[in-house]
XYZ file of C-alpha atoms in Angstrom:
663
model
C 11.253 141.520 5.307
C 9.818 143.367 2.278
C 10.512 142.396 -1.218
C 9.546 144.497 -4.368
C 8.249 142.723 -7.595
C 6.767 143.494 -10.891
C 3.098 144.035 -10.896
C 1.305 141.429 -13.072
C -2.420 140.998 -13.520
C -3.783 137.496 -13.126
C -4.965 136.281 -16.492
C -7.439 133.385 -16.915
C -8.093 133.460 -20.679
C -5.596 131.492 -22.600
C -5.707 133.905 -25.473
C -4.990 136.791 -23.302
C -2.145 134.871 -21.716
C -0.509 134.415 -25.155
C -0.374 138.254 -25.571
C 0.936 138.899 -22.140
C 3.650 136.472 -22.506
C 4.874 137.195 -26.037
C 7.409 139.725 -24.979
C 8.828 137.405 -22.266
C 10.327 134.741 -24.599
C 13.886 133.606 -24.623
C 13.732 132.420 -28.193
C 10.804 132.518 -30.459
C 9.534 130.617 -33.507
C 6.543 131.250 -35.824
C 3.357 129.328 -35.241
C 4.019 126.204 -37.353
C 2.131 123.104 -38.444
C 2.970 119.589 -37.078
C 2.092 116.278 -38.267
C 1.017 114.965 -34.851
C -1.740 117.606 -34.133
C -4.452 115.063 -34.359
C -3.070 113.315 -31.343
C -3.396 116.390 -29.085
C -7.026 117.330 -28.965
C -7.769 114.948 -25.916
C -11.235 114.081 -27.180
C -12.199 117.639 -27.288
C -14.600 118.629 -30.296
C -12.113 121.299 -31.568
C -9.425 119.670 -33.762
C -6.076 121.668 -33.754
C -4.601 122.811 -36.966
C -1.818 125.092 -35.741
C 0.832 125.098 -33.131
C 1.906 128.046 -30.899
C 5.582 127.556 -29.982
C 7.797 129.566 -27.537
C 10.533 129.072 -25.061
C 9.543 130.934 -21.923
C 11.247 131.875 -18.748
C 8.313 133.841 -17.134
C 4.649 133.144 -16.710
C 1.457 134.577 -15.200
C -0.737 133.053 -12.404
C 1.283 129.929 -12.099
C 0.365 127.415 -9.251
C 3.389 125.578 -7.778
C 4.012 122.925 -5.486
C 7.247 121.228 -4.099
C 7.933 117.484 -4.348
C 8.222 115.645 -0.853
C 11.938 115.075 -1.593
C 12.482 118.834 -1.931
C 14.262 118.352 -5.302
C 11.482 119.299 -7.795
C 8.891 121.913 -8.324
C 5.622 121.314 -10.303
C 3.879 124.348 -11.903
C 1.269 125.063 -14.504
C 2.039 127.379 -17.594
C -0.487 128.069 -20.419
C -2.601 125.098 -19.671
C 0.217 122.512 -19.297
C 2.030 121.029 -16.270
C 5.870 121.284 -15.973
C 8.354 120.110 -13.600
C 11.737 121.848 -12.876
C 14.628 121.001 -10.415
C 14.339 123.288 -7.337
C 17.675 124.858 -8.280
C 16.254 125.762 -11.705
C 16.914 124.648 -15.234
C 15.070 123.315 -18.189
C 11.452 122.402 -17.428
C 10.078 118.871 -18.220
C 6.649 119.044 -19.804
C 4.153 116.587 -17.988
C 1.071 117.323 -19.902
C 0.271 118.333 -23.443
C -2.657 119.067 -25.630
C -5.609 121.472 -26.211
C -6.931 120.779 -22.599
C -6.222 123.446 -19.920
C -4.408 121.770 -17.130
C -3.784 123.583 -13.968
C -3.187 123.714 -10.106
C -0.950 120.715 -9.763
C -0.186 119.252 -6.301
C 2.200 116.339 -5.560
C 0.882 113.233 -3.640
C 2.327 112.839 -0.224
C 4.556 109.932 -1.474
C 5.559 112.194 -4.466
C 4.446 109.509 -7.119
C 1.333 111.153 -8.468
C 0.165 114.747 -9.218
C -3.498 115.821 -8.877
C -4.644 118.714 -11.117
C -7.734 120.187 -12.702
C -8.345 119.875 -16.428
C -11.052 120.323 -18.973
C -9.834 117.475 -21.245
C -13.297 115.745 -20.917
C -15.095 118.769 -21.912
C -15.633 120.463 -18.540
C -13.314 121.062 -15.455
C -12.755 117.982 -13.448
C -10.045 116.588 -11.154
C -7.466 114.204 -12.589
C -4.363 112.370 -11.440
C -1.231 111.700 -13.408
C 1.496 109.473 -12.312
C 4.801 111.274 -12.222
C 6.386 108.759 -14.548
C 3.559 109.697 -17.022
C 2.563 105.915 -17.193
C -1.058 106.426 -15.969
C -3.767 109.126 -15.850
C -6.862 108.638 -13.813
C -10.025 110.868 -13.674
C -11.212 111.314 -10.168
C -14.331 113.374 -10.762
C -16.589 113.159 -13.905
C -19.321 115.813 -13.895
C -20.672 118.119 -16.579
C -21.997 121.252 -14.942
C -20.112 121.664 -11.675
C -16.441 122.815 -11.989
C -13.515 122.055 -9.620
C -10.685 124.099 -8.348
C -7.810 123.961 -5.906
C -7.488 120.235 -5.288
C -5.522 119.133 -2.243
C -4.322 115.698 -0.981
C -5.098 114.506 2.495
C -1.947 113.685 4.353
C -2.437 109.922 4.004
C -2.693 110.304 0.115
C -6.040 108.483 -0.053
C -8.390 111.335 -0.592
C -8.709 114.643 -2.568
C -10.377 117.639 -0.868
C -11.481 120.181 -3.696
C -13.838 123.081 -4.159
C -16.854 121.870 -6.065
C -18.879 124.783 -7.755
C -22.341 123.790 -9.033
C -22.760 127.287 -10.572
C -19.294 127.506 -12.167
C -20.643 129.668 -15.011
C -21.303 132.451 -12.466
C -18.212 131.857 -10.385
C -17.616 132.827 -6.784
C -19.459 129.961 -5.004
C -18.577 126.545 -4.169
C -18.338 123.916 -1.224
C -15.451 121.578 -0.103
C -16.042 118.073 -1.190
C -13.874 114.966 -0.535
C -13.250 112.234 -3.127
C -11.449 108.931 -2.710
C -8.617 108.728 -5.290
C -9.788 105.480 -6.908
C -13.467 104.915 -5.947
C -16.622 106.605 -5.019
C -18.506 109.672 -6.318
C -17.387 111.972 -3.405
C -19.259 113.581 -0.697
C -19.595 117.197 0.838
C -16.974 117.867 3.500
C -17.928 121.566 4.308
C -21.057 123.145 2.956
C -21.951 126.904 3.293
C -24.869 127.870 1.214
C -24.054 130.993 -0.951
C -20.409 131.256 0.153
C -17.238 130.623 -1.695
C -14.985 127.984 0.030
C -11.681 127.657 -1.713
C -8.013 126.707 -1.150
C -8.238 123.649 0.940
C -4.906 122.982 2.849
C -3.670 120.528 5.380
C -0.842 120.517 7.921
C 0.931 117.231 8.969
C -2.306 115.650 10.149
C -5.727 115.086 8.224
C -8.022 116.205 11.099
C -8.028 119.993 10.356
C -8.418 121.430 6.989
C -7.849 125.136 6.302
C -9.637 126.981 3.596
C -10.746 130.577 2.670
C -14.330 131.432 2.964
C -15.777 134.410 0.936
C -19.272 135.759 0.408
C -18.888 137.910 -2.751
C -16.613 139.455 -5.294
C -15.368 142.300 -3.176
C -12.176 142.969 -1.289
C -12.144 141.830 2.398
C -14.855 139.100 1.936
C -12.403 136.277 2.317
C -11.316 135.010 5.792
C -9.452 131.904 6.818
C -11.329 129.136 8.473
C -10.197 125.782 10.078
C -12.728 122.879 9.787
C -12.227 119.983 12.448
C -13.229 116.793 10.703
C -13.668 115.051 14.117
C -15.798 117.590 15.931
C -17.298 118.951 12.609
C -16.774 122.386 13.876
C -15.578 125.446 11.875
C -13.465 128.241 13.389
C -12.585 131.532 11.685
C -8.759 132.279 12.122
C -8.391 135.558 10.555
C -10.324 138.810 10.901
C -8.642 140.989 8.390
C -10.579 144.171 7.719
C -12.791 144.989 4.764
C -10.065 146.177 2.438
C -7.772 143.255 3.070
C -9.215 139.607 3.300
C -7.278 136.535 3.849
C -6.884 133.471 1.423
C -4.762 130.817 0.020
C -3.658 129.329 3.416
C -0.454 127.275 3.167
C 0.801 125.136 6.053
C 4.360 123.977 6.714
C 5.119 120.110 6.953
C 6.136 120.617 10.632
C 2.893 122.247 11.553
C 4.520 125.357 12.902
C 3.981 127.866 10.107
C 1.096 129.337 8.196
C 1.447 131.588 5.161
C -1.636 133.236 3.680
C -2.289 136.031 1.175
C -3.836 139.305 2.122
C -3.726 143.031 1.043
C -2.318 146.226 2.541
C -3.963 149.288 0.957
C -3.969 148.515 -2.833
C -1.227 145.924 -3.018
C -1.209 142.146 -2.157
C 1.444 140.372 0.024
C 2.277 137.146 1.669
C 1.636 137.032 5.503
C 3.572 134.884 7.673
C 2.237 133.539 11.055
C 3.793 131.480 13.737
C 1.019 129.207 14.851
C 2.674 128.556 18.159
C 2.932 132.143 19.274
C 0.298 133.712 16.952
C 2.850 136.388 15.828
C 2.601 137.599 12.305
C 4.704 139.558 9.827
C 5.138 140.121 6.165
C 6.990 137.317 4.351
C 6.997 139.115 0.833
C 5.315 142.394 -0.044
C 4.160 143.356 -2.530
C 3.722 140.377 -4.698
C 1.125 140.087 -7.571
C -2.432 141.003 -7.604
C -5.106 138.733 -6.166
C -8.418 137.887 -7.617
C -10.738 139.005 -4.866
C -13.050 141.028 -7.213
C -13.549 138.156 -9.707
C -15.188 134.736 -9.499
C -11.738 133.303 -8.703
C -11.897 130.375 -11.088
C -8.351 129.451 -10.434
C -8.607 130.318 -6.725
C -7.982 133.814 -5.291
C -4.191 133.460 -5.524
C -1.983 130.838 -7.298
C -1.033 127.784 -5.266
C 2.362 127.765 -3.328
C 3.907 125.273 -0.977
C 6.706 124.974 1.770
C 9.900 122.960 1.345
C 10.044 119.606 3.166
C 12.169 121.060 5.938
C 9.781 123.929 6.457
C 12.514 126.483 5.887
C 11.324 128.175 2.620
C 8.176 128.912 0.851
C 8.029 128.361 -2.984
C 5.683 130.923 -4.572
C 5.218 132.680 -7.830
C 4.991 136.550 -8.534
C 6.455 138.974 -10.845
C 6.379 136.191 -13.551
C 8.982 134.183 -11.695
C 9.300 131.324 -9.276
C 10.767 132.115 -5.972
C 12.186 130.341 -2.799
C 11.449 132.647 0.109
C 13.351 131.822 3.351
C 11.108 132.235 6.485
C 14.189 133.627 8.452
C 13.781 136.890 6.413
C 16.725 136.554 4.126
C 16.402 137.528 0.401
C 14.355 135.358 -1.921
C 16.051 133.109 -4.419
C 14.758 132.789 -7.937
C 14.170 129.344 -9.434
C 14.920 130.015 -13.052
C 13.295 127.997 -15.660
C 13.071 127.473 -19.285
C 9.858 125.924 -20.636
C 9.519 124.874 -24.340
C 5.806 125.502 -24.908
C 3.909 123.933 -27.634
C 0.213 124.951 -27.531
C -2.030 123.278 -30.181
C -4.784 125.611 -31.525
C -7.838 125.324 -33.584
C -8.208 126.591 -37.156
C -7.515 130.303 -37.711
C -10.760 132.199 -37.938
C -10.288 134.753 -40.565
C -12.766 136.042 -43.056
C -13.561 139.311 -44.854
C -16.418 141.384 -43.359
C -17.654 144.109 -45.719
C -18.258 147.504 -44.101
C -20.214 149.866 -46.253
C -19.064 153.436 -46.491
C -22.119 154.556 -48.486
C -23.733 157.930 -47.493
C -27.069 156.180 -46.907
C -27.630 152.776 -45.189
C -29.965 150.815 -42.946
C -29.819 151.731 -39.280
C -29.532 148.619 -37.191
C -31.137 150.068 -33.876
C -33.797 152.718 -33.301
C -33.687 153.857 -29.662
C -36.197 155.734 -27.296
C -39.148 155.653 -29.910
C -41.920 157.687 -28.560
C -45.364 158.195 -30.080
C -46.830 161.709 -30.473
C -50.051 162.431 -28.585
C -52.175 161.912 -31.627
C -50.431 158.762 -32.378
C -49.684 159.748 -36.017
C -45.869 160.376 -35.598
C -42.901 158.781 -33.978
C -39.911 160.428 -32.496
C -36.739 158.316 -32.122
C -33.041 158.332 -31.842
C -30.730 156.766 -34.455
C -26.943 157.091 -34.504
C -27.404 159.729 -31.760
C -29.514 161.943 -33.990
C -33.254 162.880 -33.517
C -35.572 161.796 -36.139
C -39.420 162.177 -36.608
C -41.405 159.836 -38.956
C -44.993 159.400 -39.855
C -46.167 156.635 -37.736
C -44.857 153.307 -39.158
C -44.950 154.788 -42.574
C -43.277 157.616 -44.585
C -39.606 158.752 -44.486
C -38.014 159.756 -41.332
C -36.588 163.291 -41.230
C -33.791 164.397 -39.007
C -34.593 167.129 -36.472
C -32.040 169.343 -34.503
C -28.707 168.804 -35.835
C -26.755 170.279 -33.005
C -23.365 168.425 -33.243
C -23.848 166.667 -29.920
C -25.391 163.278 -29.179
C -29.167 163.241 -28.269
C -31.122 160.966 -26.159
C -34.611 160.542 -24.645
C -37.017 162.452 -26.745
C -40.385 163.312 -25.286
C -43.493 165.012 -26.840
C -45.331 167.950 -25.304
C -48.987 167.276 -24.563
C -50.196 169.334 -27.583
C -47.770 167.593 -29.923
C -46.079 170.817 -31.006
C -42.661 170.338 -29.371
C -40.194 167.604 -28.637
C -37.885 167.777 -25.718
C -34.638 165.897 -25.586
C -31.274 165.751 -23.728
C -27.849 166.168 -25.135
C -24.278 165.332 -24.274
C -20.965 166.761 -25.328
C -17.858 165.977 -23.518
C -16.495 169.518 -23.347
C -19.836 171.171 -22.790
C -21.597 168.633 -20.692
C -25.343 167.983 -21.116
C -28.478 170.039 -21.463
C -32.269 169.906 -22.107
C -33.449 171.245 -25.348
C -36.802 171.618 -27.211
C -37.551 171.831 -30.916
C -40.597 172.199 -33.023
C -41.734 168.909 -34.147
C -42.290 170.343 -37.718
C -38.631 171.351 -37.781
C -39.588 175.165 -38.024
C -37.132 177.173 -35.953
C -33.943 176.258 -34.247
C -33.618 174.138 -31.084
C -33.976 176.040 -27.841
C -31.902 175.228 -24.822
C -33.985 175.113 -21.807
C -31.407 174.379 -18.978
C -29.080 177.009 -17.692
C -26.687 174.701 -15.870
C -24.731 171.995 -17.771
C -25.144 168.621 -16.096
C -26.030 165.034 -16.948
C -29.716 165.077 -17.761
C -31.766 161.986 -18.479
C -35.370 160.880 -19.277
C -37.348 164.271 -19.523
C -41.040 164.131 -19.448
C -43.588 166.856 -19.955
C -46.258 167.449 -17.279
C -49.827 166.818 -18.429
C -50.638 170.558 -18.484
C -47.573 171.191 -20.651
C -46.159 173.804 -18.320
C -43.269 171.922 -16.730
C -40.656 169.433 -17.681
C -39.468 166.801 -15.180
C -35.989 165.070 -15.609
C -33.370 163.237 -13.862
C -30.132 165.321 -13.151
C -26.593 164.383 -11.928
C -23.215 166.105 -12.072
C -21.609 166.042 -15.581
C -18.441 164.651 -13.894
C -20.056 161.112 -13.593
C -20.551 160.960 -17.379
C -16.944 162.061 -18.253
C -15.674 159.472 -15.907
C -17.841 156.644 -16.838
C -16.425 153.727 -18.909
C -19.644 153.475 -20.916
C -23.002 154.936 -20.878
C -24.575 151.858 -19.319
C -21.788 151.893 -16.884
C -22.530 155.143 -15.141
C -22.679 154.897 -11.365
C -24.544 157.479 -9.496
C -25.331 159.494 -12.686
C -28.957 160.381 -12.191
C -29.079 161.491 -8.612
C -32.110 163.757 -8.310
C -35.384 164.686 -9.893
C -35.839 168.307 -10.988
C -38.338 170.259 -12.843
C -38.058 173.338 -15.027
C -40.423 175.601 -16.896
C -41.285 174.300 -20.371
C -40.043 177.636 -21.858
C -36.729 177.096 -20.084
C -35.291 178.656 -16.878
C -33.800 177.639 -13.492
C -34.200 173.960 -12.445
C -36.066 173.373 -9.102
C -35.045 170.256 -6.931
C -37.913 167.735 -6.147
C -36.298 164.760 -4.449
C -33.185 162.522 -4.415
C -33.543 159.640 -6.998
C -32.108 156.906 -4.691
C -32.315 154.478 -7.539
C -35.644 155.664 -9.133
C -35.739 156.326 -12.717
C -38.347 156.726 -15.588
C -40.239 159.650 -14.428
C -43.733 159.932 -16.058
C -47.350 161.009 -15.466
C -50.850 159.715 -15.565
C -53.699 162.150 -16.282
C -53.203 163.348 -12.721
C -50.843 166.364 -13.103
C -50.169 166.568 -9.379
C -48.196 163.397 -9.050
C -44.979 162.156 -10.498
C -44.402 158.401 -11.093
C -41.159 156.600 -11.206
C -39.796 153.060 -10.737
C -36.803 151.018 -9.609
C -36.025 147.323 -9.464
C -36.123 147.466 -5.734
C -38.905 149.683 -5.029
C -41.335 148.993 -8.047
C -43.723 151.643 -9.171
C -44.104 154.583 -6.746
C -45.363 158.129 -7.068
C -44.822 161.438 -5.162
C -45.846 165.096 -5.151
C -44.060 168.020 -6.771
C -42.077 168.559 -3.617
C -41.121 164.897 -3.259
C -43.398 164.167 -0.328
C -46.694 162.054 -0.039
C -44.651 159.060 -1.421
C -46.952 156.090 -2.391
C -46.206 152.575 -3.457
C -48.285 151.068 -6.216
C -47.063 147.766 -7.616
C -44.116 145.476 -8.081
C -43.644 143.011 -10.824
C -41.509 139.808 -10.541
C -40.685 136.903 -12.680
C -38.964 133.504 -12.205
C -35.509 133.515 -10.574
C -32.365 133.422 -12.739
C -31.070 129.954 -12.737
C -28.838 129.469 -9.871
C -30.398 132.298 -7.744
C -33.324 131.971 -5.116
C -34.871 135.439 -5.482
C -37.331 136.150 -8.436
C -36.241 138.672 -11.010
C -37.856 142.046 -10.724
C -38.943 144.436 -13.487
C -36.339 147.064 -14.139
C -38.975 149.519 -15.514
C -42.549 149.958 -14.635
C -44.749 152.573 -16.348
C -48.220 153.508 -15.298
C -50.798 153.851 -18.003
C -52.152 157.267 -18.660
C -55.463 156.363 -16.951
C -53.581 154.760 -13.997
C -55.486 151.528 -14.242
C -52.659 149.228 -15.702
C -48.838 149.190 -15.581
C -46.314 148.302 -18.178
C -43.381 146.240 -16.996
C -39.978 145.706 -18.598
C -38.184 142.608 -17.491
C -34.526 142.748 -18.279
C -32.940 139.872 -19.900
C -31.463 137.275 -17.356
C -28.190 136.790 -19.342
C -27.873 137.551 -23.033
C -31.496 137.295 -24.115
C -33.669 140.162 -24.999
C -35.976 141.630 -22.320
C -39.773 141.121 -22.363
C -42.689 143.457 -21.778
C -45.818 142.796 -19.730
C -49.003 144.694 -18.851
C -50.514 144.062 -15.444
C -53.599 145.529 -13.758
C -52.842 148.055 -11.158
C -54.591 147.729 -7.680
C -57.447 150.213 -7.275
C -56.666 153.580 -5.786
C -56.467 153.473 -2.041
C -55.439 149.867 -1.738
C -52.088 148.645 -0.659
C -49.362 147.947 -3.095
C -49.225 144.373 -4.493
C -46.546 142.255 -6.080
C -47.611 140.618 -9.310
C -45.821 137.678 -10.639
C -45.679 137.013 -14.381
C -44.174 133.687 -13.963
C -47.164 131.594 -13.065
C -50.311 130.921 -15.032
C -53.843 129.490 -14.339
C -54.196 131.263 -10.874
C -57.199 133.506 -10.193
C -56.726 137.155 -9.514
C -55.430 140.103 -11.538
C -54.644 139.783 -15.199
C -51.152 140.063 -16.548
C -50.352 139.772 -20.223
C -47.026 139.194 -21.869
C -46.957 141.408 -25.007
C -43.522 140.351 -26.552
C -42.710 136.959 -28.225
C -39.307 137.916 -29.622
C -38.406 140.410 -26.857
C -38.414 144.111 -27.062
C -36.796 147.403 -25.776
C -37.782 150.967 -25.087
C -41.403 150.400 -24.125
C -43.866 153.346 -24.055
C -47.656 154.042 -23.720
C -49.751 155.716 -26.367
C -51.405 158.907 -25.111
C -54.654 157.152 -24.751
C -53.335 154.191 -22.944
C -54.752 151.574 -25.421
C -51.591 150.845 -27.217
C -48.093 149.775 -26.197
C -45.023 150.690 -28.352
C -41.681 149.161 -28.217
C -38.665 148.558 -30.534
C -36.457 145.725 -31.444
C -33.560 146.340 -33.612
C -34.496 148.745 -36.329
C -38.206 147.499 -36.181
C -40.963 149.151 -34.248
C -44.097 147.390 -32.765
C -47.410 148.470 -31.623
C -49.649 146.292 -29.387
C -53.396 147.134 -29.569
C -54.797 146.226 -26.222
C -58.399 146.378 -27.256
C -58.099 144.211 -30.225
C -55.766 141.563 -28.569
C -58.131 141.461 -25.500
C -61.040 140.020 -27.643
C -58.573 137.493 -29.223
C -57.254 136.596 -25.619
C -60.787 135.526 -24.507
C -60.792 132.866 -27.226
C -57.272 131.741 -26.250
C -57.985 128.715 -24.205
C -54.337 127.693 -24.055
C -53.635 130.646 -21.646
C -50.566 131.688 -23.299
C -51.396 135.383 -23.351
C -53.457 135.742 -20.219
C -51.820 135.133 -16.881
C -53.969 135.114 -13.665
C -52.086 136.196 -10.623
C -52.866 136.263 -7.018
């Protein structure tokens, strides 16, 4: 039986849910103040000052469960728990306050409800009595977070996904906790995988769950863990575009319902555990969360009625009773009187200047001239040249299109750069550095060009090229996928482009004093070089740092630039989260030696010297033409690091903060 429904996106942010649900109210009131707001903050640091009130008959991403009597349904809505008769009606609110309460499940005796809540400051497992007389905290941890709690059939234990890296999402093991004592213990561990959605049938020997290895469709499959033999068996083998998750067992042990995809839509799959036959129970329903961290599971919770004849689930904003005999679903209508306490309104005036002259907040792609006396950079997508660190910057080449990646000719007479215009595509131009004459277009074919660089003899320009289509379809410049697909070169005076080699992730083409080799780098390959025909590929050096917290592998430099003399390499280490990246200089292995991996994480070890140049961080690093200085930008400031002068100071630095010795 197939059932059509509205398509709703799962929403995890409380603020976003407000906007999604605003048009779904039955009656609405303005946000109003209440005298009892101080009693609603549940010990959280933010004191509520306003109340969001609505009467709702629909919701998004609601987890539901059926009372053992079959008379009631519990569900979560906007961070509170509600209970409604299975025939529908006015919902009774069970929890209230600023905390986000979710994923409720009735105890086998129907007297208690387990749920997750951040009322203590972080997500933990709680139990509330159905008569609201008592609330018990089961887990009490700060950094791990918990999702999808489930009772064992005897009602003595809770099995839940415990995620020690909840700020990243998408990982977690199954832990078991006694409802009144103990700190819990691992039940099923699988390093790096995401085990979620624990579910039991009528006995507590076998626990079903979904196992995923990433945030991609099809990663999840259903697994059964035998608590007696301690063996895990995979029970589904849905292909890479579908997946299987949110197992739900009937009380009589005969039926299994789980969630999967067909093409681009999600549905509920029904299996007879006795015969193994399967069919669709409801299709389509609402979108699943396979591509996300699944912080509220991959699909909302659902449950069978006690007689195993119906499944209660949510989709299309409604709660449904879905008969397993294939007849039409029945809606469980509800009216929930929502009162959401909120913090103080954040409203202030922020002045925005409309003056014709103002201070630019960020300079991009700053590149020193060969003589070192001038600086070319991009600000507000315009090309400027300034006397080095002093003097007034003057705009160059006002073409009406955005400009990027300026690069100087070896004689300092020209500046080449790339442009982009949505209707014309991109090109490579050059312009006289002294602003005499109009810009000259060098490329004949419109494309997405990036990172041009002049050859040491000044005769050719090397650049990355990709189809203009990928830029037009990209959601942002940094979000381009497959944009720079190949290295090409063209005559410095302009003309047809010549293919060199496929990029395969390599970027940042540049040269040393050797005009016969083109250097490039990538996070995976490190610094490599090749000839003008793309052959004779050589690996030179890789630069690593400490791992990002929660990951085993060390971070790798996202950009490596060989110095003009080829003796050193400049490494840019991208920020691990929201910090600014840092810039390092390391010694290159001598010509002819095998490529080495240099770690900038450890100090005090004998070997090659690596130096961290930045203290506050930096962006857009570049070598001076003589290789004795390193340039970078941070905001609208430009920095120059003199390697000769600082090396003398480093020798007197006994603390070892600037020198790092590496194996």
